[in-house]
XYZ file of C-alpha atoms in Angstrom:
685
model
C 134.108 194.891 -68.155
C 132.386 196.331 -65.109
C 130.772 199.339 -66.775
C 129.600 197.562 -69.902
C 125.948 197.581 -68.887
C 125.983 201.393 -68.935
C 127.335 201.506 -72.475
C 125.869 200.803 -75.849
C 126.773 197.463 -77.393
C 129.454 197.560 -80.068
C 128.646 196.114 -83.527
C 129.932 192.620 -82.725
C 128.130 192.502 -79.383
C 124.942 193.761 -81.028
C 125.169 191.062 -83.716
C 125.473 188.373 -81.048
C 122.617 189.792 -78.981
C 120.281 190.002 -81.993
C 121.172 186.591 -83.438
C 117.941 184.960 -84.592
C 117.374 181.201 -84.549
C 119.875 178.380 -84.816
C 123.346 177.850 -83.377
C 125.656 180.739 -82.599
C 129.244 180.668 -81.336
C 130.512 183.820 -79.653
C 134.308 183.803 -79.376
C 134.761 186.201 -76.481
C 138.267 187.090 -75.391
C 139.198 188.587 -72.009
C 137.549 191.920 -71.271
C 135.203 191.700 -74.256
C 131.922 191.842 -72.319
C 130.684 188.253 -72.583
C 128.405 188.420 -69.527
C 126.931 191.644 -70.881
C 126.209 189.879 -74.173
C 124.641 186.851 -72.478
C 122.308 188.840 -70.242
C 121.307 191.218 -73.064
C 120.735 188.223 -75.332
C 118.283 186.705 -72.842
C 116.462 190.020 -72.508
C 116.305 190.374 -76.303
C 114.785 186.898 -76.679
C 112.041 187.734 -74.194
C 111.202 191.356 -75.032
C 111.914 191.495 -78.769
C 111.378 187.920 -79.975
C 108.523 187.017 -77.664
C 110.184 183.885 -76.333
C 108.622 182.264 -73.261
C 111.128 182.856 -70.390
C 110.476 179.376 -68.971
C 111.831 177.825 -72.193
C 115.246 179.492 -71.749
C 118.037 177.558 -70.045
C 121.327 179.228 -69.052
C 124.159 176.896 -68.006
C 127.328 177.853 -66.139
C 130.052 175.951 -64.285
C 129.566 177.279 -60.754
C 126.738 178.297 -58.477
C 128.388 181.670 -57.980
C 128.522 182.335 -61.734
C 124.874 181.295 -62.169
C 123.790 183.548 -59.299
C 125.815 186.503 -60.576
C 124.419 186.177 -64.092
C 120.844 185.880 -62.851
C 121.331 188.944 -60.645
C 122.769 190.990 -63.497
C 120.028 189.839 -65.845
C 117.222 190.730 -63.440
C 118.919 194.082 -62.880
C 118.445 194.822 -66.595
C 114.811 193.721 -66.652
C 113.384 196.780 -64.937
C 110.482 196.806 -62.515
C 108.322 194.293 -64.352
C 111.000 191.548 -64.151
C 109.840 189.706 -67.282
C 112.509 187.033 -66.961
C 111.830 185.556 -63.525
C 111.119 182.138 -65.067
C 114.435 181.845 -66.925
C 116.361 178.876 -65.514
C 119.969 179.568 -64.466
C 122.009 176.622 -63.205
C 125.189 174.580 -63.328
C 125.752 171.631 -65.648
C 125.815 169.081 -62.846
C 122.780 170.476 -61.025
C 120.708 170.555 -64.209
C 121.552 167.052 -65.404
C 121.148 165.697 -61.871
C 117.655 167.204 -61.933
C 116.913 165.403 -65.211
C 117.961 162.061 -63.732
C 116.007 162.626 -60.531
C 112.822 163.559 -62.375
C 113.118 160.971 -65.158
C 114.206 157.777 -63.379
C 113.046 155.793 -60.371
C 116.617 154.934 -59.409
C 117.851 156.887 -56.399
C 121.300 158.312 -57.018
C 123.959 158.540 -54.344
C 126.933 160.768 -55.092
C 130.257 159.384 -53.882
C 131.731 161.721 -51.306
C 135.204 163.133 -51.792
C 136.722 161.516 -48.704
C 135.601 157.974 -49.622
C 136.797 158.386 -53.190
C 140.151 159.691 -52.033
C 140.594 156.871 -49.509
C 139.865 154.241 -52.146
C 142.236 155.792 -54.703
C 144.960 155.948 -52.072
C 144.252 152.284 -51.330
C 144.685 151.520 -55.058
C 148.057 153.268 -55.004
C 149.151 150.970 -52.163
C 147.756 147.599 -53.246
C 147.690 147.844 -57.048
C 150.928 149.562 -58.088
C 150.655 147.716 -61.403
C 147.630 149.866 -62.303
C 148.985 153.193 -61.073
C 151.472 155.449 -62.910
C 154.750 155.755 -61.042
C 154.640 158.495 -58.427
C 150.923 159.194 -58.919
C 148.677 159.923 -55.971
C 144.888 160.036 -55.499
C 144.580 163.475 -57.129
C 146.410 162.367 -60.269
C 144.355 159.168 -60.488
C 141.117 161.118 -60.266
C 142.256 163.382 -63.110
C 143.141 160.367 -65.277
C 139.813 158.653 -64.553
C 137.838 161.809 -65.290
C 139.610 162.378 -68.602
C 139.023 158.746 -69.598
C 135.299 158.952 -68.819
C 135.023 162.196 -70.746
C 136.623 160.662 -73.835
C 139.819 162.717 -73.629
C 143.203 161.291 -74.665
C 145.354 159.859 -71.868
C 148.745 158.317 -72.519
C 148.643 155.527 -69.949
C 148.373 151.926 -71.054
C 146.634 150.545 -67.945
C 144.047 153.288 -67.696
C 141.098 151.141 -68.797
C 141.924 148.591 -66.087
C 142.243 151.373 -63.518
C 138.847 152.797 -64.479
C 137.279 149.326 -64.300
C 138.529 148.867 -60.735
C 137.258 152.306 -59.779
C 133.838 151.682 -61.346
C 133.520 148.381 -59.448
C 134.206 150.289 -56.246
C 131.385 152.729 -57.067
C 129.029 149.941 -58.147
C 129.555 147.934 -54.963
C 128.573 150.980 -52.908
C 125.673 152.000 -55.110
C 127.294 155.340 -55.879
C 128.114 157.501 -58.889
C 130.523 160.379 -59.407
C 129.953 163.603 -61.366
C 131.285 162.109 -64.589
C 128.934 159.134 -64.264
C 126.009 161.501 -63.806
C 126.693 163.132 -67.166
C 127.178 159.759 -68.866
C 123.999 158.308 -67.331
C 122.009 161.257 -68.514
C 123.394 160.781 -72.029
C 122.504 157.073 -71.914
C 119.013 157.934 -70.660
C 118.439 160.213 -73.652
C 119.628 157.524 -76.059
C 117.487 154.758 -74.567
C 114.362 156.797 -73.856
C 113.397 159.081 -76.772
C 110.244 160.132 -74.930
C 112.210 161.589 -72.020
C 114.556 163.344 -74.422
C 111.596 164.781 -76.338
C 110.052 166.055 -73.110
C 113.172 167.967 -72.079
C 113.674 169.283 -75.625
C 110.210 170.783 -75.500
C 110.817 172.146 -72.021
C 113.967 174.095 -72.978
C 114.039 175.294 -76.574
C 116.658 178.016 -76.086
C 119.970 177.078 -74.471
C 122.767 179.508 -73.600
C 126.134 178.286 -72.294
C 128.737 180.417 -70.520
C 132.463 179.520 -70.480
C 131.944 176.988 -73.256
C 135.686 176.338 -73.438
C 135.314 174.389 -70.164
C 132.737 171.946 -71.603
C 133.834 168.304 -71.784
C 133.099 166.130 -74.837
C 130.411 164.218 -72.920
C 128.717 167.443 -71.819
C 128.811 168.730 -75.390
C 127.160 165.584 -76.681
C 124.384 166.051 -74.115
C 123.901 169.653 -75.220
C 123.549 168.552 -78.835
C 120.983 165.940 -77.900
C 118.986 168.444 -75.891
C 119.114 171.202 -78.515
C 118.322 169.076 -81.598
C 116.551 169.636 -83.995
C 116.047 173.388 -83.420
C 119.647 173.781 -82.273
C 118.975 177.139 -80.646
C 122.323 176.773 -78.939
C 124.082 180.028 -78.051
C 127.577 179.393 -76.706
C 130.069 181.933 -75.367
C 133.701 181.207 -74.600
C 137.358 181.494 -75.484
C 139.500 178.425 -76.079
C 142.544 180.453 -74.983
C 141.051 180.524 -71.475
C 140.482 176.782 -71.119
C 142.374 176.028 -67.882
C 140.431 173.167 -66.283
C 141.770 170.123 -68.116
C 142.088 168.290 -64.794
C 138.280 168.124 -64.593
C 137.616 167.095 -68.190
C 137.544 170.424 -70.048
C 138.903 170.307 -73.597
C 139.629 173.417 -75.715
C 138.972 171.348 -78.846
C 135.274 171.190 -77.919
C 134.810 174.740 -79.148
C 136.492 173.830 -82.426
C 134.163 170.841 -82.727
C 131.156 173.109 -82.305
C 132.421 175.218 -85.210
C 132.892 172.078 -87.281
C 129.515 170.579 -86.452
C 127.619 173.716 -87.430
C 129.840 174.560 -90.363
C 131.296 177.753 -88.943
C 134.817 177.206 -90.224
C 134.713 178.778 -93.668
C 135.928 182.278 -94.547
C 136.763 183.224 -90.940
C 139.080 186.140 -91.626
C 139.345 189.117 -89.331
C 140.052 191.856 -91.857
C 136.377 192.686 -92.266
C 133.261 191.964 -90.214
C 133.635 189.967 -86.988
C 130.327 188.263 -87.794
C 130.444 185.205 -90.066
C 127.648 183.111 -91.535
C 128.130 179.535 -92.653
C 128.661 178.922 -96.362
C 129.238 175.805 -98.418
C 128.891 172.224 -97.206
C 132.100 170.232 -96.794
C 131.923 166.499 -96.180
C 135.247 166.315 -94.432
C 137.377 168.820 -92.570
C 141.170 168.699 -92.597
C 143.183 167.072 -89.826
C 146.894 166.763 -89.055
C 147.385 170.432 -88.313
C 145.956 171.804 -91.560
C 143.819 174.902 -91.536
C 140.889 176.622 -93.172
C 141.173 180.387 -93.201
C 142.320 181.526 -89.788
C 141.001 178.437 -87.989
C 143.549 175.760 -87.255
C 142.625 172.177 -86.456
C 144.592 169.834 -84.201
C 145.932 166.567 -85.505
C 143.882 163.433 -84.984
C 140.914 165.138 -83.321
C 137.474 163.573 -82.993
C 134.200 165.395 -83.449
C 130.853 164.743 -81.850
C 127.820 164.751 -84.082
C 124.188 164.711 -82.967
C 123.924 161.371 -81.229
C 127.085 159.460 -82.053
C 130.837 159.838 -82.025
C 132.536 159.480 -85.429
C 135.510 157.211 -85.894
C 138.971 158.355 -84.829
C 140.517 160.894 -87.162
C 137.383 161.364 -89.257
C 134.726 164.009 -89.396
C 131.514 163.665 -91.354
C 129.129 166.525 -90.678
C 125.630 165.449 -89.643
C 123.432 166.835 -92.436
C 120.583 167.302 -89.949
C 122.472 169.987 -88.059
C 121.608 173.504 -89.243
C 124.152 176.050 -90.307
C 124.946 178.716 -87.789
C 126.737 181.949 -87.087
C 130.022 182.809 -85.394
C 130.704 186.179 -83.804
C 134.132 187.333 -82.677
C 134.174 189.838 -79.837
C 137.556 191.248 -80.769
C 137.437 194.459 -78.727
C 139.186 194.273 -75.354
C 137.784 196.923 -73.005
C 139.987 195.981 -70.061
C 143.691 195.900 -70.849
C 145.989 198.717 -71.925
C 147.524 198.110 -75.388
C 150.954 197.183 -73.958
C 149.448 194.519 -71.727
C 147.193 193.075 -74.422
C 150.146 192.912 -76.821
C 152.267 191.030 -74.259
C 149.473 188.538 -73.532
C 148.778 188.024 -77.237
C 152.447 187.335 -77.891
C 152.356 184.650 -75.236
C 149.214 182.833 -76.361
C 150.062 182.846 -80.081
C 152.720 180.226 -79.341
C 149.961 177.661 -78.698
C 149.194 175.554 -81.765
C 145.909 173.992 -80.644
C 143.787 177.138 -80.744
C 141.380 179.175 -82.838
C 143.426 181.974 -84.346
C 142.122 185.399 -83.340
C 143.267 188.990 -83.014
C 142.084 191.442 -80.368
C 142.187 195.227 -80.303
C 142.641 197.238 -77.130
C 139.718 199.633 -76.751
C 140.426 200.764 -73.192
C 141.481 204.415 -73.094
C 144.371 203.647 -70.764
C 148.088 204.305 -70.668
C 149.659 201.049 -69.632
C 153.001 199.438 -68.921
C 154.406 195.931 -69.080
C 157.484 195.132 -66.998
C 159.627 192.110 -66.260
C 162.159 191.750 -63.474
C 164.753 189.030 -62.648
C 165.955 188.339 -59.090
C 168.753 186.298 -57.599
C 166.577 184.624 -54.949
C 163.091 184.596 -53.461
C 163.988 186.947 -50.622
C 164.957 189.746 -53.001
C 161.863 189.046 -55.108
C 159.671 189.357 -52.008
C 161.527 192.505 -50.911
C 160.776 194.111 -54.280
C 157.085 193.293 -53.994
C 156.971 194.635 -50.430
C 158.562 197.938 -51.547
C 156.097 198.266 -54.408
C 153.086 197.568 -52.206
C 154.293 199.729 -49.316
C 154.321 202.800 -51.559
C 150.658 202.358 -52.487
C 147.680 204.089 -50.944
C 144.810 201.944 -49.553
C 142.795 202.685 -52.691
C 145.685 201.586 -54.924
C 146.186 198.404 -52.895
C 142.523 197.503 -53.378
C 143.055 197.646 -57.165
C 146.241 195.540 -57.053
C 146.664 191.767 -57.240
C 149.609 189.438 -56.728
C 148.817 186.243 -58.624
C 150.574 182.933 -57.871
C 150.594 179.567 -59.589
C 149.756 177.597 -56.407
C 148.007 178.069 -53.077
C 151.245 177.108 -51.323
C 153.204 179.956 -52.940
C 150.399 182.409 -52.202
C 150.262 181.262 -48.587
C 154.011 181.773 -48.140
C 153.702 185.320 -49.449
C 150.937 186.119 -46.958
C 153.385 185.595 -44.097
C 155.684 188.153 -45.780
C 152.834 190.657 -45.952
C 151.922 190.084 -42.303
C 155.521 190.567 -41.219
C 155.635 193.882 -43.070
C 152.172 194.990 -41.871
C 150.690 195.202 -45.372
C 146.928 194.710 -45.494
C 145.712 191.962 -47.782
C 142.567 190.280 -49.028
C 143.046 186.603 -49.687
C 139.604 185.018 -49.840
C 140.631 182.778 -52.711
C 143.827 181.633 -51.001
C 143.433 181.696 -47.253
C 139.796 180.599 -47.245
C 140.861 177.193 -48.486
C 143.509 176.878 -45.779
C 141.296 178.386 -43.070
C 138.268 176.292 -43.944
C 140.472 173.217 -44.083
C 141.953 174.042 -40.671
C 138.484 174.691 -39.223
C 137.100 171.471 -40.631
C 140.067 169.539 -39.256
C 139.677 171.063 -35.771
C 135.934 170.376 -35.718
C 136.446 166.768 -36.801
C 139.060 166.283 -34.087
C 136.661 167.694 -31.479
C 133.707 165.562 -32.583
C 135.846 162.440 -32.854
C 137.267 163.044 -29.364
C 133.718 163.206 -27.968
C 132.715 159.905 -29.563
C 135.956 158.130 -28.648
C 135.614 159.264 -25.031
C 131.996 158.096 -24.987
C 132.900 154.677 -26.432
C 135.930 154.163 -24.166
C 134.370 155.471 -20.962
C 132.495 152.273 -20.106
C 135.210 149.899 -21.330
C 138.893 150.727 -20.933
C 138.389 154.297 -19.782
C 138.461 157.537 -21.728
C 141.905 158.802 -22.687
C 143.389 161.853 -21.004
C 144.002 163.363 -24.465
C 140.350 163.134 -25.498
C 139.055 164.423 -22.172
C 141.402 167.393 -22.255
C 140.171 168.263 -25.727
C 136.448 168.134 -24.986
C 136.106 169.217 -21.358
C 135.774 172.935 -22.199
C 134.294 172.685 -25.682
C 131.828 174.245 -24.931
C 133.093 176.100 -21.879
C 132.450 174.166 -18.626
C 135.091 175.900 -16.507
C 136.775 172.588 -15.740
C 140.373 172.857 -14.533
C 141.543 169.378 -15.517
C 142.853 168.637 -12.026
C 140.652 165.533 -11.919
C 142.650 163.886 -14.726
C 145.003 161.748 -12.702
C 146.026 159.077 -15.234
C 146.243 158.386 -18.964
C 142.901 156.539 -18.966
C 140.030 157.040 -16.577
C 136.631 155.394 -16.171
C 133.529 157.029 -14.702
C 134.335 156.190 -11.063
C 137.906 157.436 -11.335
C 136.727 160.713 -12.848
C 134.164 161.302 -10.097
C 136.464 160.309 -7.241
C 138.914 163.045 -8.137
C 136.327 165.644 -9.101
C 135.992 167.551 -5.861
C 133.952 170.721 -6.364
C 133.651 169.967 -10.089
C 131.672 166.755 -9.446
C 128.295 168.046 -10.733
C 129.841 169.359 -13.953
C 131.644 166.073 -14.562
C 128.402 164.172 -13.928
C 126.756 166.259 -16.644
C 129.668 165.578 -19.010
C 129.603 161.808 -18.462
C 125.821 161.842 -18.862
C 126.229 163.534 -22.239
C 128.790 160.905 -23.246
C 126.399 158.103 -22.267
C 123.679 159.602 -24.451
C 126.033 159.721 -27.450
C 126.359 155.931 -27.196
C 122.660 155.248 -26.615
C 121.369 157.311 -29.549
C 121.766 156.494 -33.237
C 124.422 158.641 -34.968
C 121.888 160.863 -36.737
C 120.375 161.866 -33.349
C 123.547 161.765 -31.259
C 125.397 164.240 -33.508
C 122.490 166.677 -33.303
C 122.350 166.234 -29.536
C 126.060 167.016 -29.270
C 125.933 170.004 -31.579
C 122.714 171.645 -30.400
C 121.871 170.338 -26.892
C 125.355 170.065 -25.461
C 126.184 173.429 -27.024
C 129.089 172.549 -29.299
C 127.696 174.674 -32.154
C 127.901 177.833 -30.046
C 131.546 177.112 -29.268
C 132.472 176.177 -32.864
C 130.828 179.200 -34.473
C 132.746 181.464 -32.097
C 136.180 179.936 -32.638
C 136.170 178.290 -36.100
C 135.708 179.877 -39.495
C 132.787 178.510 -41.563
C 131.806 176.181 -38.711
C 128.091 176.157 -39.528
C 128.327 174.458 -42.949
C 130.800 171.878 -41.586
C 128.478 170.951 -38.713
C 125.427 170.807 -40.984
C 127.336 168.543 -43.354
C 128.202 166.173 -40.488
C 124.536 165.992 -39.479
C 123.609 164.952 -43.019
C 126.514 162.496 -43.175
C 125.480 160.758 -39.937
C 122.119 159.744 -41.432
C 123.830 156.954 -43.351
C 125.169 155.134 -40.251
C 123.384 152.889 -37.773
C 125.951 152.289 -35.013
C 128.371 154.490 -33.031
C 131.271 152.275 -34.093
C 130.613 152.711 -37.829
C 130.116 156.445 -37.329
C 133.415 156.753 -35.450
C 135.154 154.916 -38.297
C 133.620 157.376 -40.766
C 134.794 160.360 -38.708
C 138.312 158.912 -38.710
C 138.220 158.644 -42.515
C 137.019 162.236 -42.854
C 139.750 163.479 -40.527
C 142.429 161.519 -42.370
C 141.312 163.024 -45.670
C 141.274 166.539 -44.217
C 144.820 166.089 -42.916
C 145.967 164.831 -46.319
C 144.436 167.795 -48.120
C 146.172 170.168 -45.741
C 149.530 168.583 -46.485
C 148.921 168.687 -50.228
C 148.016 172.369 -50.164
C 151.150 173.136 -48.177
C 153.327 171.250 -50.627
C 151.669 172.883 -53.624
C 151.423 171.439 -57.106
C 155.012 172.310 -57.818
C 156.110 170.638 -54.570
C 158.171 173.747 -53.806
C 160.579 173.404 -50.911
C 161.354 177.094 -50.473
C 159.708 179.368 -47.927
C 158.136 178.685 -44.559
C 154.794 177.199 -43.712
C 151.916 179.584 -43.252
C 151.409 179.976 -39.494
C 148.062 178.835 -38.141
C 147.581 182.285 -36.652
C 147.470 183.914 -40.089
C 144.181 185.707 -40.609
C 142.335 187.139 -43.564
C 142.803 190.882 -43.453
C 139.334 191.847 -44.579
C 138.652 194.836 -42.334
C 139.706 197.387 -44.957
C 141.319 197.781 -48.379
C 144.278 195.523 -49.039
C 146.238 193.902 -51.830
C 144.523 190.878 -53.414
C 146.531 187.646 -53.154
C 145.089 184.903 -55.375
C 146.018 181.953 -57.571
C 145.926 181.801 -61.354
C 142.921 179.492 -61.351
C 141.040 181.684 -58.855
C 141.711 184.967 -60.688
C 139.571 184.057 -63.706
C 136.776 186.588 -64.150
C 138.510 189.280 -62.066
C 140.379 192.436 -63.086
C 142.723 194.923 -61.393
C 144.580 198.119 -62.245
C 147.938 196.609 -61.257
C 149.003 192.955 -61.396
C 152.220 191.258 -60.253
C 152.897 187.646 -61.252
C 155.913 186.277 -59.329
C 157.689 182.941 -59.504
C 157.771 182.532 -63.288
C 160.332 179.730 -63.298
C 160.511 176.272 -64.830
C 158.894 173.702 -62.562
C 156.440 176.267 -61.248
C 154.961 177.394 -64.553
C 154.885 175.275 -66.538
C 154.460 172.874 -63.647
C 156.942 170.036 -63.499
C 153.914 167.780 -63.904
C 153.249 169.199 -67.372
C 155.092 166.758 -69.604
C 153.284 166.627 -72.940
C 152.368 169.381 -75.386
C 148.687 169.586 -74.391
C 149.675 170.072 -70.752
C 152.272 172.701 -71.644
C 149.675 174.583 -73.691
C 147.237 174.568 -70.777
C 149.953 176.013 -68.531
C 150.515 178.758 -71.113
C 146.774 179.461 -71.155
C 146.870 179.693 -67.369
C 149.533 182.403 -67.498
C 147.579 184.153 -70.270
C 144.501 184.295 -68.035
C 146.587 185.782 -65.206
C 148.187 188.404 -67.458
C 144.868 189.564 -68.883
C 143.569 190.435 -65.407
C 145.663 193.650 -65.558
C 144.195 196.936 -66.747
C 147.081 199.430 -66.432
C 150.262 197.773 -65.141
C 151.589 194.220 -65.445
C 154.857 193.020 -63.871
C 156.284 189.532 -64.342
C 159.057 188.440 -61.967
C 161.285 185.381 -61.931
C 164.456 184.013 -60.357
C 167.660 183.820 -62.382
C 169.725 182.617 -59.442
C 173.425 183.234 -58.873
C 176.507 182.106 -60.817
C 176.916 179.270 -58.335
C 173.243 178.304 -58.267
C 171.526 179.450 -61.468
C 167.755 179.157 -61.838
C 165.809 178.552 -65.044
C 163.231 181.196 -65.997
C 159.976 179.877 -67.419
C 160.208 178.947 -71.088
C 157.175 181.197 -71.585
C 159.352 184.241 -70.911
C 161.575 183.350 -73.862
C 158.831 184.659 -76.109
C 159.764 188.151 -74.920
C 163.360 187.918 -76.172
C 164.232 190.628 -76.843
C 161.874 191.589 -74.025
C 159.146 194.009 -74.959
C 158.772 195.169 -71.396
C 160.997 197.585 -69.572
C 163.579 196.224 -67.151
C 163.043 197.860 -63.779
């Protein structure tokens, strides 16, 4: 809702903005203006209620979201900027700050490469603990869900987590999940620290609450009690990050805890106050009003977790208010109706109805194809007929990075401009990181080998002109060459080779933290890398920080090898994609982000959240792709349906779903999600 800040708030938005004290849940569907409500709410607290800005805490799930919200908020404040002291931050950054300021223990976060290497090692040496066919990524998801108290149907999971925790303990490290759990334990063991932070932040606002894990929710309750000035905004239908601990039931638990489940009909006012005082809420799929509860769910009270299958409301928690933002200002009625039809099939959700308020004429299409080539040809024809301005307001949304990357090669072949920051950046940054690691590792290997068995021809070829030294390579006469052999064949290049070998000697004589800086800044590698590699600066800075933890060249070289191995693995995984699709060609390394002018936006379903476009195409809607073949149980299937729902609701005017039906000889299975449109409500093109 880009223009919402220029408009007057609607009645539901106004009710949320002017909510007084106590808890408030704002159920905000796509295009309903949730960021507008959050920023206006903060301004209302400061200017109308006289709240001290420094006592307001706003939590998001990404640095980008926190920065955007702060920027939009300050833009509404006017010249006086009364809200400069409001704290905007991410969950992990805020709770890390609490631990750093409240404990003497120095925390070390486990780095991604070390964690991945260990989990891969577990897959190899402890197959008895690992689900069949699982890799490091799947293990990390299982471990995270276990630590966050989410259900996982794997009998050896507790043993797997114990092994993983021993690995962290032996290295004096924690992961992000541990940080949340340690902060919770700190609050339980040290009431004084908890009291201090409660006094510091008396008004807490949470964006994208549907992505909160049970452990994070428990921390929020601890921090907000007893005032419970907890203002949460979210939509359980847009909970798509289960792999990192998010649970759509957390929003339902909030409604239970603050008694916001009674008389929630949508025929009258979208604003509901709590009434009555039940001692127990129904389970096993029963419902109250329009709110439906999942079977066997647990609820988190103030400081403790009730027993499985039971819910006893903590009498100390105040009653609150729930506001439904039911007006969708983004999607045309046809598109909103199609998306609503899809999401209503999910059982584990808060029932809600949205009305299209956008004054748009829209269309919803679906289109079957016999194979991927004809599907791509259709998309190329559609995009080729668009003006640059129309392309800029168009998105093609894929389930995986691999599928998106394959389509980029089709666009390049047909000379169609594209913007693919969300897709190609990951591949480009990964490629750049890999190239930089190979360069740096070649320098250190050559330095280590030079005095012993001789530097390898491969390493010398890689480093001799990085940065540019104008060396021809004619001096490389054998597979391995020591210092004397290099100089004897140098000829007119002798002085340059002397400088190069001198640099290599210094790399071995300095500690890693100084040698890496010498290589990057004194030798001039940074100048070369910034010129030829995308996002080189952050990668080099990260290596400088990493080197501080190593005392010898040998240990540092081993670390560089681990980092390179992990980077290569990630590149392979992205190419395979989550669906492990075997169709299409690899994205060529020469592919570039076409960012010079307007182009079609190519993104993934996870990356499209928070964006909107006039025209949206969603290709590849087949079984195995969406839902992913990894989605086996009902909760996973429902998350896949929510993922498609998020993608569909990015469209303002036109939405086209495409899928493969195959040929009589080789039929393909359309996604089961499309069966909800039988008979199809869209027009067949």
